[in-house]
Amino acid sequence: MVSRKSDGRRTIYGGAQHLAPQIFSHQRCGIDQPSAPSHSKSCDCSSNDTKKSKFSLLSHLCSKDIRERSLGSSAVIGAGELDQHFPDGKLKLYVASWNMEGQEFPQNLEDLLFPSGDEFANDIYVIGVQEGYPNRREWEITLQENLGPHYVLYHSSGHGLLYLTIFVRRELIWFCSEVECAHVTTRLFHHIKTKGALGVAFTVFGTSFLFINSHLRFDVTSRFDRVFWFGDLNFQLKEDRKTVETLLQNIRGRDMSSLLRHDQLNEAKSNGSIFKGFMEHTIGFPPTYKFDIGTDIYDTSAKQRVPSYTDRVFYKSQCHGDEQVLKYDSCPLIKTSDH
C-alpha cells in the first residue's frame, strides 16, 4: 500500500450496541454478496470436509448447502440465529466524522479507523465526510484497502460533497436488511449542495439504525431504535481568540470543561432548541477546528478563527442505558485538512 506522510482531525465514536432479537424478512440490496456460511456438511458422500480448489485459496461452495440456506419468502432471521452468531447480543459500532475541506486524503488511514489502545476492530464502520475529496470512488477504495478483506462495502452514498460510507464485517452482511437513503439540501438554491444532510437507515437482526451525516448552517428520528447524528455542525466557542488560547494553555489532562462552558452547541442543546433527546459523550480532546493545514497550530491567517468543537457525534436510543461508549476522541495525527 502506498503510504504518504499524512495527517486533519476528525471526531470518532465507538460504542457497543445491544441487538434486539426480533424477526424480519431478509432483503438484500445491490452490493457485493458474501459467501454463504460454511456448514460442516460434504459436497459429496466421500468426505465431511469442504473441498478446496487447487486453483484458488477459496473453498468450494456446496450447492446443497446453498439451497438449504437460501432465503426464500418463508425464511426469517430471528432470535435463534441471533443467539448463534451474537451470544452476548452486542454489536461493536464505529462512527467517524471528517470535514476534508476538499483536500486529498492520506493513503494510510489506520489512525482514523483503528485508534491506538483498541484491542479489537469493530463490526460496523460508518464514515461521514463533509466537503469531501471530489473523487468519491478513490475515497471508498482507500477505505477498503485500509479495512482489508474482512469488511465489505455495505453502502455508499453522496449528496454533493457530503459522503456517507458503511463497511460491515463480511460475516455480518448476511443479517443486514436493505438500505434506505435520503438527503436534504439546506441551501436556498438546491443545486448548490455544500450544506445539508444525508441519512441512511437499515436493520440488523430486527434492530433499526439511522445514521445522519450533516453539514449545517441544523422529526423523523423517533421511529428508529438507534439514531446517530454526526458531522461538521459549525458551532463555535463564544469567546475571543486570546481567551480561548489562554484556556487551552491551562488545560490539564482531558478535562475540557473550561472550554465547553463557552460552547454554542451545548448552550443551544441545554435550552432545548436542538438535538432533543440526543446524547453526546464527554469531550476529552482539544477543539478540532481550525488548524493550519499540516500542523497542530490553530489558524494563523488574518481571520484568526477561534478554536472550536465543530465536529461532533450525537446518539439517541429508544432504550436508555443499553449502549456503552467505548471511546470518543479526535485523531490529531492526520493533518491534511483544517479539521
Short mmCIF file of C-alpha atoms in Angstrom, two decimals:
data_model
loop_
_atom_site.label_atom_id
_atom_site.label_comp_id
_atom_site.label_asym_id
_atom_site.label_seq_id
_atom_site.Cartn_x
_atom_site.Cartn_y
_atom_site.Cartn_z
CA MET A 1 0.00 0.00 0.00
CA VAL A 2 1.28 3.44 -0.85
CA SER A 3 1.94 5.45 2.29
CA ARG A 4 2.16 9.23 2.47
CA LYS A 5 3.13 11.40 5.36
CA SER A 6 -0.34 12.44 6.33
CA ASP A 7 -2.12 13.85 8.93
CA GLY A 8 -6.98 16.56 9.74
CA ARG A 9 -8.72 15.90 12.70
CA ARG A 10 -12.00 14.27 12.91
CA THR A 11 -14.33 13.11 15.59
CA ILE A 12 -14.76 9.40 16.21
CA TYR A 13 -17.21 7.38 18.24
CA GLY A 14 -17.02 3.77 19.27
CA GLY A 15 -19.85 2.02 21.02
CA ALA A 16 -21.23 -1.39 21.94
CA GLN A 17 -24.84 -1.80 20.88
CA HIS A 18 -27.36 -4.35 22.12
CA LEU A 19 -29.29 -6.10 19.36
CA ALA A 20 -32.99 -6.82 19.69
CA PRO A 21 -33.89 -10.46 18.89
CA GLN A 22 -36.79 -9.51 16.64
CA ILE A 23 -37.71 -11.33 13.43
CA PHE A 24 -37.76 -9.78 9.98
CA SER A 25 -37.80 -10.93 6.40
CA HIS A 26 -34.35 -10.64 4.88
CA GLN A 27 -33.73 -8.49 1.81
CA ARG A 28 -30.56 -7.59 0.00
CA CYS A 29 -29.55 -4.51 -1.89
CA GLY A 30 -27.21 -4.24 -4.86
CA ILE A 31 -23.87 -4.77 -3.15
CA ASP A 32 -21.14 -7.38 -3.07
CA GLN A 33 -22.51 -10.63 -1.68
CA PRO A 34 -20.50 -12.68 0.84
CA SER A 35 -20.16 -16.40 0.62
CA ALA A 36 -22.85 -18.39 2.38
CA PRO A 37 -21.78 -19.54 5.86
CA SER A 38 -19.84 -22.78 5.62
CA HIS A 39 -21.57 -25.80 7.13
CA SER A 40 -19.81 -28.97 8.24
CA LYS A 41 -21.52 -30.97 5.50
CA SER A 42 -19.94 -32.56 2.48
CA CYS A 43 -20.37 -31.76 -1.17
CA ASP A 44 -20.49 -35.47 -1.86
CA CYS A 45 -20.56 -38.68 0.10
CA SER A 46 -16.82 -39.15 0.08
CA SER A 47 -15.78 -36.50 2.60
CA ASN A 48 -17.05 -34.48 5.52
CA ASP A 49 -14.78 -31.58 4.63
CA THR A 50 -15.45 -28.95 2.01
CA LYS A 51 -13.01 -29.44 -0.85
CA LYS A 52 -10.51 -26.72 -1.76
CA SER A 53 -9.75 -25.87 -5.33
CA LYS A 54 -6.15 -26.33 -6.41
CA PHE A 55 -6.51 -23.10 -8.39
CA SER A 56 -7.84 -20.95 -5.54
CA LEU A 57 -7.46 -20.37 -1.81
CA LEU A 58 -11.26 -20.31 -1.57
CA SER A 59 -13.23 -23.37 -0.59
CA HIS A 60 -15.76 -24.84 -2.99
CA LEU A 61 -19.34 -23.90 -2.14
CA CYS A 62 -21.67 -26.84 -1.81
CA SER A 63 -24.82 -26.41 -3.88
CA LYS A 64 -26.76 -28.41 -1.31
CA ASP A 65 -25.70 -26.07 1.47
CA ILE A 66 -26.69 -23.01 -0.54
CA ARG A 67 -30.12 -24.46 -1.33
CA GLU A 68 -30.69 -25.25 2.35
CA ARG A 69 -29.52 -21.82 3.46
CA SER A 70 -31.17 -19.85 0.66
CA LEU A 71 -33.50 -17.19 2.00
CA GLY A 72 -36.89 -17.58 0.39
CA SER A 73 -40.16 -15.86 1.19
CA SER A 74 -40.73 -18.13 4.20
CA ALA A 75 -37.25 -17.72 5.64
CA VAL A 76 -36.69 -15.44 8.62
CA ILE A 77 -33.75 -14.41 10.74
CA GLY A 78 -34.63 -14.15 14.38
CA ALA A 79 -33.75 -14.96 17.96
CA GLY A 80 -32.24 -18.37 17.17
CA GLU A 81 -29.66 -17.06 14.71
CA LEU A 82 -29.02 -14.01 16.88
CA ASP A 83 -28.07 -16.32 19.77
CA GLN A 84 -25.89 -18.39 17.45
CA HIS A 85 -23.87 -15.56 15.95
CA PHE A 86 -24.07 -12.96 18.75
CA PRO A 87 -24.47 -14.90 22.01
CA ASP A 88 -23.92 -11.77 24.13
CA GLY A 89 -26.35 -9.76 21.96
CA LYS A 90 -23.81 -6.97 21.37
CA LEU A 91 -22.56 -5.26 18.23
CA LYS A 92 -19.43 -3.11 18.11
CA LEU A 93 -20.05 0.04 16.10
CA TYR A 94 -17.69 2.80 14.96
CA VAL A 95 -18.73 6.26 13.68
CA ALA A 96 -16.29 8.85 12.28
CA SER A 97 -16.94 12.37 11.01
CA TRP A 98 -14.44 14.42 8.98
CA ASN A 99 -14.64 17.71 7.13
CA MET A 100 -11.98 17.19 4.45
CA GLU A 101 -12.14 20.73 3.07
CA GLY A 102 -11.85 19.13 -0.36
CA GLN A 103 -8.24 18.15 0.27
CA GLU A 104 -6.60 14.91 -0.82
CA PHE A 105 -6.54 12.39 1.99
CA PRO A 106 -3.63 10.20 3.17
CA GLN A 107 -3.48 6.65 1.88
CA ASN A 108 -2.79 5.32 5.37
CA LEU A 109 -5.96 5.78 7.45
CA GLU A 110 -5.03 3.48 10.32
CA ASP A 111 -5.03 6.35 12.84
CA LEU A 112 -8.59 7.16 11.84
CA LEU A 113 -10.01 3.62 11.64
CA PHE A 114 -8.00 1.82 14.32
CA PRO A 115 -7.34 4.24 17.22
CA SER A 116 -4.46 3.38 19.50
CA GLY A 117 -5.50 1.41 22.55
CA ASP A 118 -8.27 -0.51 20.78
CA GLU A 119 -7.53 -4.22 21.07
CA PHE A 120 -10.25 -5.32 18.63
CA ALA A 121 -11.64 -3.89 15.42
CA ASN A 122 -15.33 -3.04 15.09
CA ASP A 123 -18.20 -4.90 13.47
CA ILE A 124 -19.56 -1.93 11.53
CA TYR A 125 -17.72 1.20 10.34
CA VAL A 126 -19.76 4.30 9.45
CA ILE A 127 -17.71 7.17 7.98
CA GLY A 128 -19.29 10.54 7.29
CA VAL A 129 -17.44 13.16 5.25
CA GLN A 130 -18.23 16.81 4.67
CA GLU A 131 -16.57 18.88 1.90
CA GLY A 132 -15.17 15.59 0.65
CA TYR A 133 -12.36 14.98 -1.81
CA PRO A 134 -14.03 15.18 -5.26
CA ASN A 135 -13.12 11.62 -6.27
CA ARG A 136 -15.50 9.68 -4.01
CA ARG A 137 -14.62 6.38 -5.63
CA GLU A 138 -10.97 6.78 -4.70
CA TRP A 139 -12.01 7.52 -1.10
CA GLU A 140 -14.07 4.31 -0.95
CA ILE A 141 -11.23 2.23 -2.40
CA THR A 142 -8.77 3.66 0.13
CA LEU A 143 -11.13 2.86 2.98
CA GLN A 144 -11.48 -0.71 1.70
CA GLU A 145 -7.70 -1.09 1.39
CA ASN A 146 -7.23 0.05 4.98
CA LEU A 147 -10.03 -2.09 6.41
CA GLY A 148 -8.96 -5.17 4.45
CA PRO A 149 -10.80 -8.26 3.21
CA HIS A 150 -12.70 -8.90 6.43
CA TYR A 151 -15.02 -5.99 5.58
CA VAL A 152 -17.29 -5.32 2.61
CA LEU A 153 -18.74 -2.06 1.36
CA TYR A 154 -22.34 -2.34 2.53
CA HIS A 155 -23.49 1.10 1.36
CA SER A 156 -22.08 4.32 -0.02
CA SER A 157 -23.99 7.44 -0.95
CA GLY A 158 -23.26 11.08 -1.64
CA HIS A 159 -25.04 14.40 -1.82
CA GLY A 160 -22.72 16.88 -3.44
CA LEU A 161 -19.54 16.65 -1.37
CA LEU A 162 -21.35 15.09 1.59
CA TYR A 163 -20.48 11.36 1.73
CA LEU A 164 -21.71 8.53 3.92
CA THR A 165 -19.92 5.17 3.66
CA ILE A 166 -20.67 1.99 5.61
CA PHE A 167 -18.50 -1.11 5.84
CA VAL A 168 -19.59 -4.24 7.70
CA ARG A 169 -17.83 -7.44 8.60
CA ARG A 170 -18.22 -9.97 5.85
CA GLU A 171 -20.00 -12.45 8.14
CA LEU A 172 -22.45 -9.81 9.35
CA ILE A 173 -23.74 -8.61 5.98
CA TRP A 174 -25.88 -11.74 5.74
CA PHE A 175 -28.04 -10.37 8.57
CA CYS A 176 -28.43 -6.76 7.36
CA SER A 177 -31.55 -5.51 5.65
CA GLU A 178 -31.89 -3.41 2.53
CA VAL A 179 -30.66 0.17 2.95
CA GLU A 180 -32.92 3.21 2.82
CA CYS A 181 -31.25 6.51 1.93
CA ALA A 182 -32.42 10.12 1.73
CA HIS A 183 -30.87 13.58 1.60
CA VAL A 184 -31.83 17.20 2.04
CA THR A 185 -30.21 20.47 0.95
CA THR A 186 -30.37 23.46 3.29
CA ARG A 187 -29.12 25.98 0.75
CA LEU A 188 -31.58 28.48 -0.76
CA PHE A 189 -30.52 27.25 -4.20
CA HIS A 190 -30.86 23.48 -4.11
CA HIS A 191 -28.41 22.87 -6.93
CA ILE A 192 -25.65 24.13 -4.59
CA LYS A 193 -25.05 21.05 -2.43
CA THR A 194 -22.49 22.26 0.09
CA LYS A 195 -24.82 22.27 3.10
CA GLY A 196 -27.40 19.69 4.05
CA ALA A 197 -27.81 16.22 5.47
CA LEU A 198 -27.54 12.65 4.25
CA GLY A 199 -29.34 9.86 6.09
CA VAL A 200 -29.06 6.09 5.85
CA ALA A 201 -31.26 3.55 7.63
CA PHE A 202 -31.08 -0.24 7.86
CA THR A 203 -31.88 -3.10 10.21
CA VAL A 204 -29.61 -5.65 11.86
CA PHE A 205 -31.40 -8.60 13.45
CA GLY A 206 -34.59 -6.57 13.90
CA THR A 207 -32.86 -3.52 15.45
CA SER A 208 -33.23 -0.47 13.22
CA PHE A 209 -30.43 2.06 12.86
CA LEU A 210 -30.45 5.56 11.39
CA PHE A 211 -27.22 7.43 10.61
CA ILE A 212 -27.32 11.13 9.68
CA ASN A 213 -24.27 12.89 8.28
CA SER A 214 -24.80 16.63 8.10
CA HIS A 215 -23.07 19.87 7.28
CA LEU A 216 -25.27 22.55 8.75
CA ARG A 217 -25.61 26.31 8.59
CA PHE A 218 -29.38 22.49 11.73
CA ASP A 219 -38.56 14.56 13.49
CA VAL A 220 -38.13 11.68 11.73
CA THR A 221 -35.74 10.12 14.24
CA SER A 222 -38.39 8.95 16.73
CA ARG A 223 -39.30 5.84 14.74
CA PHE A 224 -35.80 4.32 14.92
CA ASP A 225 -34.31 2.26 17.74
CA ARG A 226 -30.86 3.86 17.42
CA VAL A 227 -30.01 7.19 15.82
CA PHE A 228 -26.54 8.65 15.26
CA TRP A 229 -26.24 12.27 14.15
CA PHE A 230 -22.76 13.49 13.34
CA GLY A 231 -20.84 15.90 11.16
CA ASP A 232 -19.35 19.36 10.86
CA LEU A 233 -22.10 21.19 12.76
CA ASN A 234 -20.29 24.55 12.70
CA PHE A 235 -20.96 25.62 16.29
CA GLN A 236 -18.27 27.81 17.83
CA LEU A 237 -16.82 28.70 21.22
CA LYS A 238 -18.30 32.04 22.31
CA GLU A 239 -15.06 33.67 23.35
CA ASP A 240 -12.34 35.67 21.65
CA ARG A 241 -9.23 34.01 20.33
CA LYS A 242 -6.93 35.22 23.10
CA THR A 243 -9.23 33.97 25.87
CA VAL A 244 -9.57 30.54 24.27
CA GLU A 245 -5.81 30.25 23.81
CA THR A 246 -5.31 31.06 27.50
CA LEU A 247 -7.83 28.41 28.49
CA LEU A 248 -6.08 25.88 26.24
CA GLN A 249 -2.72 26.58 27.86
CA ASN A 250 -4.21 25.88 31.28
CA ILE A 251 -5.81 22.57 30.30
CA ARG A 252 -4.65 19.64 32.40
CA GLY A 253 -5.22 16.12 31.15
CA ARG A 254 -8.52 15.57 29.33
CA ASP A 255 -10.69 17.98 31.34
CA MET A 256 -12.06 20.39 28.73
CA SER A 257 -14.86 21.81 30.91
CA SER A 258 -13.35 25.31 30.96
CA LEU A 259 -13.67 25.43 27.16
CA LEU A 260 -17.02 23.66 26.88
CA ARG A 261 -18.68 26.24 29.14
CA HIS A 262 -18.46 28.56 26.12
CA ASP A 263 -19.68 26.02 23.53
CA GLN A 264 -22.60 27.31 21.46
CA LEU A 265 -23.92 23.82 20.73
CA ASN A 266 -24.03 22.82 24.41
CA GLU A 267 -25.86 26.03 25.21
CA ALA A 268 -28.42 25.53 22.44
CA LYS A 269 -28.94 21.90 23.44
CA SER A 270 -29.43 22.75 27.12
CA ASN A 271 -32.07 25.30 26.07
CA GLY A 272 -33.89 22.52 24.25
CA SER A 273 -33.71 24.19 20.85
CA ILE A 274 -31.73 21.44 19.06
CA PHE A 275 -30.92 17.73 19.33
CA LYS A 276 -33.75 16.98 21.77
CA GLY A 277 -33.30 13.54 23.30
CA PHE A 278 -29.79 13.14 21.87
CA MET A 279 -26.72 12.47 23.97
CA GLU A 280 -23.05 13.21 23.48
CA HIS A 281 -20.25 11.50 25.35
CA THR A 282 -17.93 13.64 27.47
CA ILE A 283 -15.46 15.56 25.31
CA GLY A 284 -11.88 14.95 26.44
CA PHE A 285 -9.97 16.31 23.45
CA PRO A 286 -8.96 19.80 22.25
CA PRO A 287 -11.03 21.72 19.65
CA THR A 288 -10.90 20.11 16.19
CA TYR A 289 -11.09 23.38 14.19
CA LYS A 290 -9.42 25.41 12.75
CA PHE A 291 -5.80 24.37 12.11
CA ASP A 292 -3.16 25.46 9.66
CA ILE A 293 -3.03 22.50 7.26
CA GLY A 294 -0.21 20.09 8.06
CA THR A 295 0.32 21.39 11.60
CA ASP A 296 -1.08 21.33 15.14
CA ILE A 297 -1.23 25.13 15.13
CA TYR A 298 -4.60 26.84 15.23
CA ASP A 299 -5.47 29.32 12.47
CA THR A 300 -2.70 31.90 11.92
CA SER A 301 -4.40 33.58 8.96
CA ALA A 302 -5.64 37.15 9.12
CA LYS A 303 -9.06 35.86 10.24
CA GLN A 304 -7.59 34.26 13.40
CA ARG A 305 -10.58 31.94 13.80
CA VAL A 306 -11.38 30.87 17.35
CA PRO A 307 -10.59 27.17 18.02
CA SER A 308 -13.91 25.34 18.30
CA TYR A 309 -15.62 21.96 18.58
CA THR A 310 -17.33 21.96 15.19
CA ASP A 311 -17.09 18.19 14.60
CA ARG A 312 -19.44 16.17 16.80
CA VAL A 313 -21.21 12.82 17.20
CA PHE A 314 -24.63 12.60 18.91
CA TYR A 315 -26.70 9.50 19.52
CA LYS A 316 -30.16 8.56 20.74
CA SER A 317 -31.70 5.25 21.80
CA GLN A 318 -35.27 4.18 22.47
CA CYS A 319 -33.93 2.05 25.32
CA HIS A 320 -31.88 4.34 27.51
CA GLY A 321 -28.73 2.89 29.01
CA ASP A 322 -28.37 -0.11 26.72
CA GLU A 323 -25.42 1.30 24.81
CA GLN A 324 -21.87 1.88 26.02
CA VAL A 325 -19.49 4.45 24.55
CA LEU A 326 -16.03 2.91 24.42
CA LYS A 327 -14.15 5.92 23.08
CA TYR A 328 -14.91 9.48 21.96
CA ASP A 329 -11.83 11.20 20.64
CA SER A 330 -10.21 13.19 17.84
CA CYS A 331 -7.46 11.98 15.51
CA PRO A 332 -4.67 14.60 15.65
CA LEU A 333 -2.13 12.60 13.64
CA ILE A 334 -3.86 13.21 10.30
CA LYS A 335 -3.39 16.83 9.28
CA THR A 336 -4.48 17.08 5.65
CA SER A 337 -7.38 19.48 6.27
CA ASP A 338 -8.10 22.34 8.69
CA HIS A 339 -10.27 19.97 10.81
#
